[in-house]
Amino acid sequence: MPTTPPPSGDPHARGSVIHGFRAAMIDLWGPEALEGLASRLPLATRVATFDALVLPFEWVALEHVVAWHDAIWSGPCGGDEQALAQLVGRAIELGFGRFKAAFFSGVTPDRLVTRAPELWRWQHTHGELTAVAEPTSGTVVLRDHPYVDHPNSRRVTAESYRHIVTMVGARDVRAAWGDRTATTSRARELVVQLTWRPAGTA
């Protein structure tokens, strides 16, 4: 589906990110949870992403997405990693998973990880993401993007890739994440290490 370019050269993300979070919160915890989260958002973010209808294929200023990450972590998730995993997983299923379903069709977990840069570029205007994978493990590295410097965005990013791998049948998927300084550019990087067991294993 064609979309217009972002309104500025600042970082943006697809509206499917916000769309997924909104749908997941209502699905898991009801409309009152979404209302509670809205009260934690900065005014500009609330006006742009809660009071207004956000379409899945439009662009949203990244500062609003980061504000959602903070509100989600401190609000409905209460700083709990399991609650965050539940919400992020459901948001992907109801957001990106619906609008790009073909992305997951007939793909093995390792192949899906190697396609992570393609997924990133569809969803974000900025940042460089690289990925390598073996049959039961993979590494995703993000650099030159505001998420790298934001703790809650790092959490959400790592959990997103962990859940995406589960969507193609991998079992016992685990994600370990942290940051490091690139040896060449000296820029900070977010590194997500993924491991899993193939479908059908005991």
PDB file of C-alpha atoms in Angstrom:
ATOM      1  CA  MET A   1       0.000   0.000   0.000  1.00  0.00           C
ATOM      2  CA  PRO A   2       1.562   3.352  -0.990  1.00  0.00           C
ATOM      3  CA  THR A   3       2.199   5.902   1.736  1.00  0.00           C
ATOM      4  CA  THR A   4       3.348   9.488   1.819  1.00  0.00           C
ATOM      5  CA  PRO A   5       6.854  10.208   3.110  1.00  0.00           C
ATOM      6  CA  PRO A   6       7.289  11.472   6.690  1.00  0.00           C
ATOM      7  CA  PRO A   7       6.492  15.174   7.183  1.00  0.00           C
ATOM      8  CA  SER A   8      10.106  15.925   8.219  1.00  0.00           C
ATOM      9  CA  GLY A   9      13.560  14.414   8.200  1.00  0.00           C
ATOM     10  CA  ASP A  10      13.300  13.484  11.882  1.00  0.00           C
ATOM     11  CA  PRO A  11      12.998   9.812  12.891  1.00  0.00           C
ATOM     12  CA  HIS A  12       9.560   8.251  12.421  1.00  0.00           C
ATOM     13  CA  ALA A  13       7.942   4.840  12.850  1.00  0.00           C
ATOM     14  CA  ARG A  14       4.916   3.270  11.227  1.00  0.00           C
ATOM     15  CA  GLY A  15       1.547   3.846  12.816  1.00  0.00           C
ATOM     16  CA  SER A  16       1.133   0.068  13.061  1.00  0.00           C
ATOM     17  CA  VAL A  17       3.321   0.265  16.186  1.00  0.00           C
ATOM     18  CA  ILE A  18       0.824   2.490  18.022  1.00  0.00           C
ATOM     19  CA  HIS A  19      -2.129   0.708  16.431  1.00  0.00           C
ATOM     20  CA  GLY A  20      -0.837  -2.602  17.786  1.00  0.00           C
ATOM     21  CA  PHE A  21      -0.262  -1.280  21.301  1.00  0.00           C
ATOM     22  CA  ARG A  22      -3.754   0.215  21.482  1.00  0.00           C
ATOM     23  CA  ALA A  23      -5.436  -2.963  20.235  1.00  0.00           C
ATOM     24  CA  ALA A  24      -3.347  -5.188  22.518  1.00  0.00           C
ATOM     25  CA  MET A  25      -4.112  -3.193  25.654  1.00  0.00           C
ATOM     26  CA  ILE A  26      -7.843  -3.367  25.039  1.00  0.00           C
ATOM     27  CA  ASP A  27      -7.625  -7.069  24.162  1.00  0.00           C
ATOM     28  CA  LEU A  28      -5.614  -7.973  27.270  1.00  0.00           C
ATOM     29  CA  TRP A  29      -6.784  -5.568  29.946  1.00  0.00           C
ATOM     30  CA  GLY A  30      -9.797  -3.644  28.650  1.00  0.00           C
ATOM     31  CA  PRO A  31     -10.498  -0.033  27.610  1.00  0.00           C
ATOM     32  CA  GLU A  32      -9.860   1.267  31.117  1.00  0.00           C
ATOM     33  CA  ALA A  33      -6.205   0.175  30.888  1.00  0.00           C
ATOM     34  CA  LEU A  34      -5.799   2.141  27.678  1.00  0.00           C
ATOM     35  CA  GLU A  35      -7.356   5.197  29.302  1.00  0.00           C
ATOM     36  CA  GLY A  36      -4.967   4.844  32.221  1.00  0.00           C
ATOM     37  CA  LEU A  37      -2.005   4.701  29.886  1.00  0.00           C
ATOM     38  CA  ALA A  38      -3.197   7.800  28.044  1.00  0.00           C
ATOM     39  CA  SER A  39      -3.008   9.774  31.287  1.00  0.00           C
ATOM     40  CA  ARG A  40       0.726   8.989  31.450  1.00  0.00           C
ATOM     41  CA  LEU A  41       1.509  10.297  27.977  1.00  0.00           C
ATOM     42  CA  PRO A  42       2.920  13.791  27.369  1.00  0.00           C
ATOM     43  CA  LEU A  43       0.223  16.115  26.067  1.00  0.00           C
ATOM     44  CA  ALA A  44       1.630  16.328  22.546  1.00  0.00           C
ATOM     45  CA  THR A  45       1.863  12.539  22.329  1.00  0.00           C
ATOM     46  CA  ARG A  46      -1.641  12.057  23.665  1.00  0.00           C
ATOM     47  CA  VAL A  47      -3.075  14.496  21.120  1.00  0.00           C
ATOM     48  CA  ALA A  48      -1.166  12.937  18.212  1.00  0.00           C
ATOM     49  CA  THR A  49      -1.578   9.241  19.042  1.00  0.00           C
ATOM     50  CA  PHE A  50      -4.510   8.801  21.400  1.00  0.00           C
ATOM     51  CA  ASP A  51      -7.016  11.557  20.714  1.00  0.00           C
ATOM     52  CA  ALA A  52      -6.352  11.264  16.968  1.00  0.00           C
ATOM     53  CA  LEU A  53      -6.827   8.137  14.875  1.00  0.00           C
ATOM     54  CA  VAL A  54      -3.457   6.654  13.884  1.00  0.00           C
ATOM     55  CA  LEU A  55      -3.579   4.639  10.672  1.00  0.00           C
ATOM     56  CA  PRO A  56      -1.281   1.582  10.434  1.00  0.00           C
ATOM     57  CA  PHE A  57       0.595   2.735   7.326  1.00  0.00           C
ATOM     58  CA  GLU A  58       1.128   6.379   8.241  1.00  0.00           C
ATOM     59  CA  TRP A  59       4.281   7.735   9.891  1.00  0.00           C
ATOM     60  CA  VAL A  60       4.415   8.727  13.569  1.00  0.00           C
ATOM     61  CA  ALA A  61       7.152  10.907  15.064  1.00  0.00           C
ATOM     62  CA  LEU A  62       9.503   8.633  16.983  1.00  0.00           C
ATOM     63  CA  GLU A  63       9.367  10.762  20.121  1.00  0.00           C
ATOM     64  CA  HIS A  64       5.727   9.686  20.480  1.00  0.00           C
ATOM     65  CA  VAL A  65       6.622   5.997  20.151  1.00  0.00           C
ATOM     66  CA  VAL A  66       9.310   6.354  22.835  1.00  0.00           C
ATOM     67  CA  ALA A  67       6.767   8.074  25.085  1.00  0.00           C
ATOM     68  CA  TRP A  68       4.458   5.076  24.624  1.00  0.00           C
ATOM     69  CA  HIS A  69       7.298   2.737  25.610  1.00  0.00           C
ATOM     70  CA  ASP A  70       7.798   4.689  28.844  1.00  0.00           C
ATOM     71  CA  ALA A  71       4.080   4.837  29.634  1.00  0.00           C
ATOM     72  CA  ILE A  72       3.637   1.120  28.946  1.00  0.00           C
ATOM     73  CA  TRP A  73       6.542   0.106  31.164  1.00  0.00           C
ATOM     74  CA  SER A  74       5.627   2.306  34.127  1.00  0.00           C
ATOM     75  CA  GLY A  75       1.848   2.010  33.695  1.00  0.00           C
ATOM     76  CA  PRO A  76       0.026  -1.209  32.756  1.00  0.00           C
ATOM     77  CA  CYS A  77       3.188  -3.354  32.896  1.00  0.00           C
ATOM     78  CA  GLY A  78       4.288  -1.931  36.234  1.00  0.00           C
ATOM     79  CA  GLY A  79       7.945  -2.587  35.504  1.00  0.00           C
ATOM     80  CA  ASP A  80       7.300  -6.314  35.038  1.00  0.00           C
ATOM     81  CA  GLU A  81       9.164  -8.078  32.210  1.00  0.00           C
ATOM     82  CA  GLN A  82       6.537 -10.816  31.802  1.00  0.00           C
ATOM     83  CA  ALA A  83       3.722  -8.294  31.465  1.00  0.00           C
ATOM     84  CA  LEU A  84       5.773  -6.399  28.892  1.00  0.00           C
ATOM     85  CA  ALA A  85       6.400  -9.605  26.936  1.00  0.00           C
ATOM     86  CA  GLN A  86       2.685 -10.366  26.933  1.00  0.00           C
ATOM     87  CA  LEU A  87       1.771  -6.890  25.716  1.00  0.00           C
ATOM     88  CA  VAL A  88       4.502  -6.634  23.076  1.00  0.00           C
ATOM     89  CA  GLY A  89       3.648 -10.059  21.701  1.00  0.00           C
ATOM     90  CA  ARG A  90      -0.027  -9.281  21.386  1.00  0.00           C
ATOM     91  CA  ALA A  91       0.727  -5.848  19.894  1.00  0.00           C
ATOM     92  CA  ILE A  92       2.816  -7.457  17.156  1.00  0.00           C
ATOM     93  CA  GLU A  93       0.088  -9.984  16.390  1.00  0.00           C
ATOM     94  CA  LEU A  94      -2.610  -7.308  16.177  1.00  0.00           C
ATOM     95  CA  GLY A  95      -0.410  -4.688  14.491  1.00  0.00           C
ATOM     96  CA  PHE A  96       2.449  -5.553  12.193  1.00  0.00           C
ATOM     97  CA  GLY A  97       1.524  -9.256  12.154  1.00  0.00           C
ATOM     98  CA  ARG A  98      -1.812  -8.485  10.520  1.00  0.00           C
ATOM     99  CA  PHE A  99      -0.619  -5.933   8.005  1.00  0.00           C
ATOM    100  CA  LYS A 100       2.473  -7.837   6.882  1.00  0.00           C
ATOM    101  CA  ALA A 101       1.286 -11.421   7.355  1.00  0.00           C
ATOM    102  CA  ALA A 102       3.125 -12.597   4.246  1.00  0.00           C
ATOM    103  CA  PHE A 103       6.401 -11.717   5.950  1.00  0.00           C
ATOM    104  CA  PHE A 104       5.953 -14.732   8.250  1.00  0.00           C
ATOM    105  CA  SER A 105       4.666 -17.206   5.680  1.00  0.00           C
ATOM    106  CA  GLY A 106       6.802 -20.311   5.147  1.00  0.00           C
ATOM    107  CA  VAL A 107       9.901 -18.827   6.805  1.00  0.00           C
ATOM    108  CA  THR A 108      12.252 -20.639   9.181  1.00  0.00           C
ATOM    109  CA  PRO A 109      13.375 -18.818  12.359  1.00  0.00           C
ATOM    110  CA  ASP A 110      16.944 -18.300  11.124  1.00  0.00           C
ATOM    111  CA  ARG A 111      15.727 -16.957   7.789  1.00  0.00           C
ATOM    112  CA  LEU A 112      13.335 -14.633   9.589  1.00  0.00           C
ATOM    113  CA  VAL A 113      16.168 -13.215  11.688  1.00  0.00           C
ATOM    114  CA  THR A 114      18.250 -12.518   8.582  1.00  0.00           C
ATOM    115  CA  ARG A 115      15.266 -10.622   7.169  1.00  0.00           C
ATOM    116  CA  ALA A 116      15.120  -8.361  10.242  1.00  0.00           C
ATOM    117  CA  PRO A 117      16.733  -5.422   8.375  1.00  0.00           C
ATOM    118  CA  GLU A 118      13.928  -5.594   5.812  1.00  0.00           C
ATOM    119  CA  LEU A 119      11.366  -5.478   8.597  1.00  0.00           C
ATOM    120  CA  TRP A 120      13.183  -2.587  10.272  1.00  0.00           C
ATOM    121  CA  ARG A 121      13.339  -0.498   7.120  1.00  0.00           C
ATOM    122  CA  TRP A 122       9.613  -0.936   6.499  1.00  0.00           C
ATOM    123  CA  GLN A 123       8.786   0.194  10.036  1.00  0.00           C
ATOM    124  CA  HIS A 124      11.386   2.933  10.647  1.00  0.00           C
ATOM    125  CA  THR A 125      12.898   5.814   8.720  1.00  0.00           C
ATOM    126  CA  HIS A 126      16.206   5.934  10.587  1.00  0.00           C
ATOM    127  CA  GLY A 127      18.786   3.604  12.085  1.00  0.00           C
ATOM    128  CA  GLU A 128      20.963   0.825  10.735  1.00  0.00           C
ATOM    129  CA  LEU A 129      19.997  -2.718  11.680  1.00  0.00           C
ATOM    130  CA  THR A 130      22.051  -5.795  10.828  1.00  0.00           C
ATOM    131  CA  ALA A 131      21.349  -9.441  11.585  1.00  0.00           C
ATOM    132  CA  VAL A 132      23.088 -12.798  11.318  1.00  0.00           C
ATOM    133  CA  ALA A 133      21.663 -16.206  12.141  1.00  0.00           C
ATOM    134  CA  GLU A 134      22.465 -19.883  12.469  1.00  0.00           C
ATOM    135  CA  PRO A 135      19.916 -22.729  12.695  1.00  0.00           C
ATOM    136  CA  THR A 136      19.167 -22.133  16.402  1.00  0.00           C
ATOM    137  CA  SER A 137      20.528 -18.667  17.192  1.00  0.00           C
ATOM    138  CA  GLY A 138      20.823 -15.177  15.834  1.00  0.00           C
ATOM    139  CA  THR A 139      22.131 -11.699  16.604  1.00  0.00           C
ATOM    140  CA  VAL A 140      20.426  -8.416  15.782  1.00  0.00           C
ATOM    141  CA  VAL A 141      22.381  -5.154  16.081  1.00  0.00           C
ATOM    142  CA  LEU A 142      20.840  -1.679  15.941  1.00  0.00           C
ATOM    143  CA  ARG A 143      22.898   1.494  15.663  1.00  0.00           C
ATOM    144  CA  ASP A 144      22.363   5.187  14.874  1.00  0.00           C
ATOM    145  CA  HIS A 145      18.856   5.241  16.300  1.00  0.00           C
ATOM    146  CA  PRO A 146      17.266   6.857  19.389  1.00  0.00           C
ATOM    147  CA  TYR A 147      16.107   3.471  20.721  1.00  0.00           C
ATOM    148  CA  VAL A 148      19.726   2.576  21.491  1.00  0.00           C
ATOM    149  CA  ASP A 149      19.941   5.289  24.154  1.00  0.00           C
ATOM    150  CA  HIS A 150      16.533   4.667  25.694  1.00  0.00           C
ATOM    151  CA  PRO A 151      16.165   1.812  28.238  1.00  0.00           C
ATOM    152  CA  ASN A 152      12.481   1.074  27.704  1.00  0.00           C
ATOM    153  CA  SER A 153      12.798   1.218  23.926  1.00  0.00           C
ATOM    154  CA  ARG A 154      15.671  -1.268  24.168  1.00  0.00           C
ATOM    155  CA  ARG A 155      13.430  -3.584  26.201  1.00  0.00           C
ATOM    156  CA  VAL A 156      10.602  -3.340  23.693  1.00  0.00           C
ATOM    157  CA  THR A 157      12.927  -3.860  20.723  1.00  0.00           C
ATOM    158  CA  ALA A 158      14.518  -6.983  22.206  1.00  0.00           C
ATOM    159  CA  GLU A 159      11.172  -8.470  23.172  1.00  0.00           C
ATOM    160  CA  SER A 160       9.768  -7.691  19.723  1.00  0.00           C
ATOM    161  CA  TYR A 161      12.419  -9.777  17.995  1.00  0.00           C
ATOM    162  CA  ARG A 162      12.050 -12.572  20.540  1.00  0.00           C
ATOM    163  CA  HIS A 163       8.314 -12.775  19.899  1.00  0.00           C
ATOM    164  CA  ILE A 164       8.666 -12.534  16.127  1.00  0.00           C
ATOM    165  CA  VAL A 165      10.805 -15.680  16.167  1.00  0.00           C
ATOM    166  CA  THR A 166       8.099 -17.515  18.138  1.00  0.00           C
ATOM    167  CA  MET A 167       5.579 -16.600  15.438  1.00  0.00           C
ATOM    168  CA  VAL A 168       7.253 -18.939  12.949  1.00  0.00           C
ATOM    169  CA  GLY A 169       7.208 -21.969  15.220  1.00  0.00           C
ATOM    170  CA  ALA A 170      10.458 -21.744  17.201  1.00  0.00           C
ATOM    171  CA  ARG A 171      10.280 -23.030  20.775  1.00  0.00           C
ATOM    172  CA  ASP A 172      11.844 -21.814  24.027  1.00  0.00           C
ATOM    173  CA  VAL A 173      12.914 -18.548  22.386  1.00  0.00           C
ATOM    174  CA  ARG A 174      15.150 -16.430  24.588  1.00  0.00           C
ATOM    175  CA  ALA A 175      16.537 -12.929  24.121  1.00  0.00           C
ATOM    176  CA  ALA A 176      19.493 -11.380  25.918  1.00  0.00           C
ATOM    177  CA  TRP A 177      20.159  -7.737  25.182  1.00  0.00           C
ATOM    178  CA  GLY A 178      22.653  -5.058  26.045  1.00  0.00           C
ATOM    179  CA  ASP A 179      24.595  -2.233  24.492  1.00  0.00           C
ATOM    180  CA  ARG A 180      28.173  -1.872  23.350  1.00  0.00           C
ATOM    181  CA  THR A 181      30.394   0.636  21.592  1.00  0.00           C
ATOM    182  CA  ALA A 182      31.211  -0.120  17.966  1.00  0.00           C
ATOM    183  CA  THR A 183      34.934  -0.625  17.457  1.00  0.00           C
ATOM    184  CA  THR A 184      35.061   1.396  14.235  1.00  0.00           C
ATOM    185  CA  SER A 185      32.611   4.288  14.581  1.00  0.00           C
ATOM    186  CA  ARG A 186      32.597   4.407  18.421  1.00  0.00           C
ATOM    187  CA  ALA A 187      28.801   4.714  18.241  1.00  0.00           C
ATOM    188  CA  ARG A 188      26.670   2.881  20.771  1.00  0.00           C
ATOM    189  CA  GLU A 189      24.832  -0.195  19.557  1.00  0.00           C
ATOM    190  CA  LEU A 190      21.932  -2.259  20.873  1.00  0.00           C
ATOM    191  CA  VAL A 191      22.769  -5.960  20.609  1.00  0.00           C
ATOM    192  CA  VAL A 192      20.026  -8.612  20.897  1.00  0.00           C
ATOM    193  CA  GLN A 193      21.172 -12.238  21.164  1.00  0.00           C
ATOM    194  CA  LEU A 194      18.439 -14.756  20.299  1.00  0.00           C
ATOM    195  CA  THR A 195      18.391 -18.514  20.883  1.00  0.00           C
ATOM    196  CA  TRP A 196      15.651 -21.060  20.220  1.00  0.00           C
ATOM    197  CA  ARG A 197      14.786 -24.694  19.625  1.00  0.00           C
ATOM    198  CA  PRO A 198      13.323 -25.743  16.274  1.00  0.00           C
ATOM    199  CA  ALA A 199       9.638 -26.638  16.058  1.00  0.00           C
ATOM    200  CA  GLY A 200       8.997 -30.301  16.729  1.00  0.00           C
ATOM    201  CA  THR A 201      11.853 -30.767  19.203  1.00  0.00           C
ATOM    202  CA  ALA A 202      11.175 -32.146  22.660  1.00  0.00           C
TER     203      ALA A 202
END
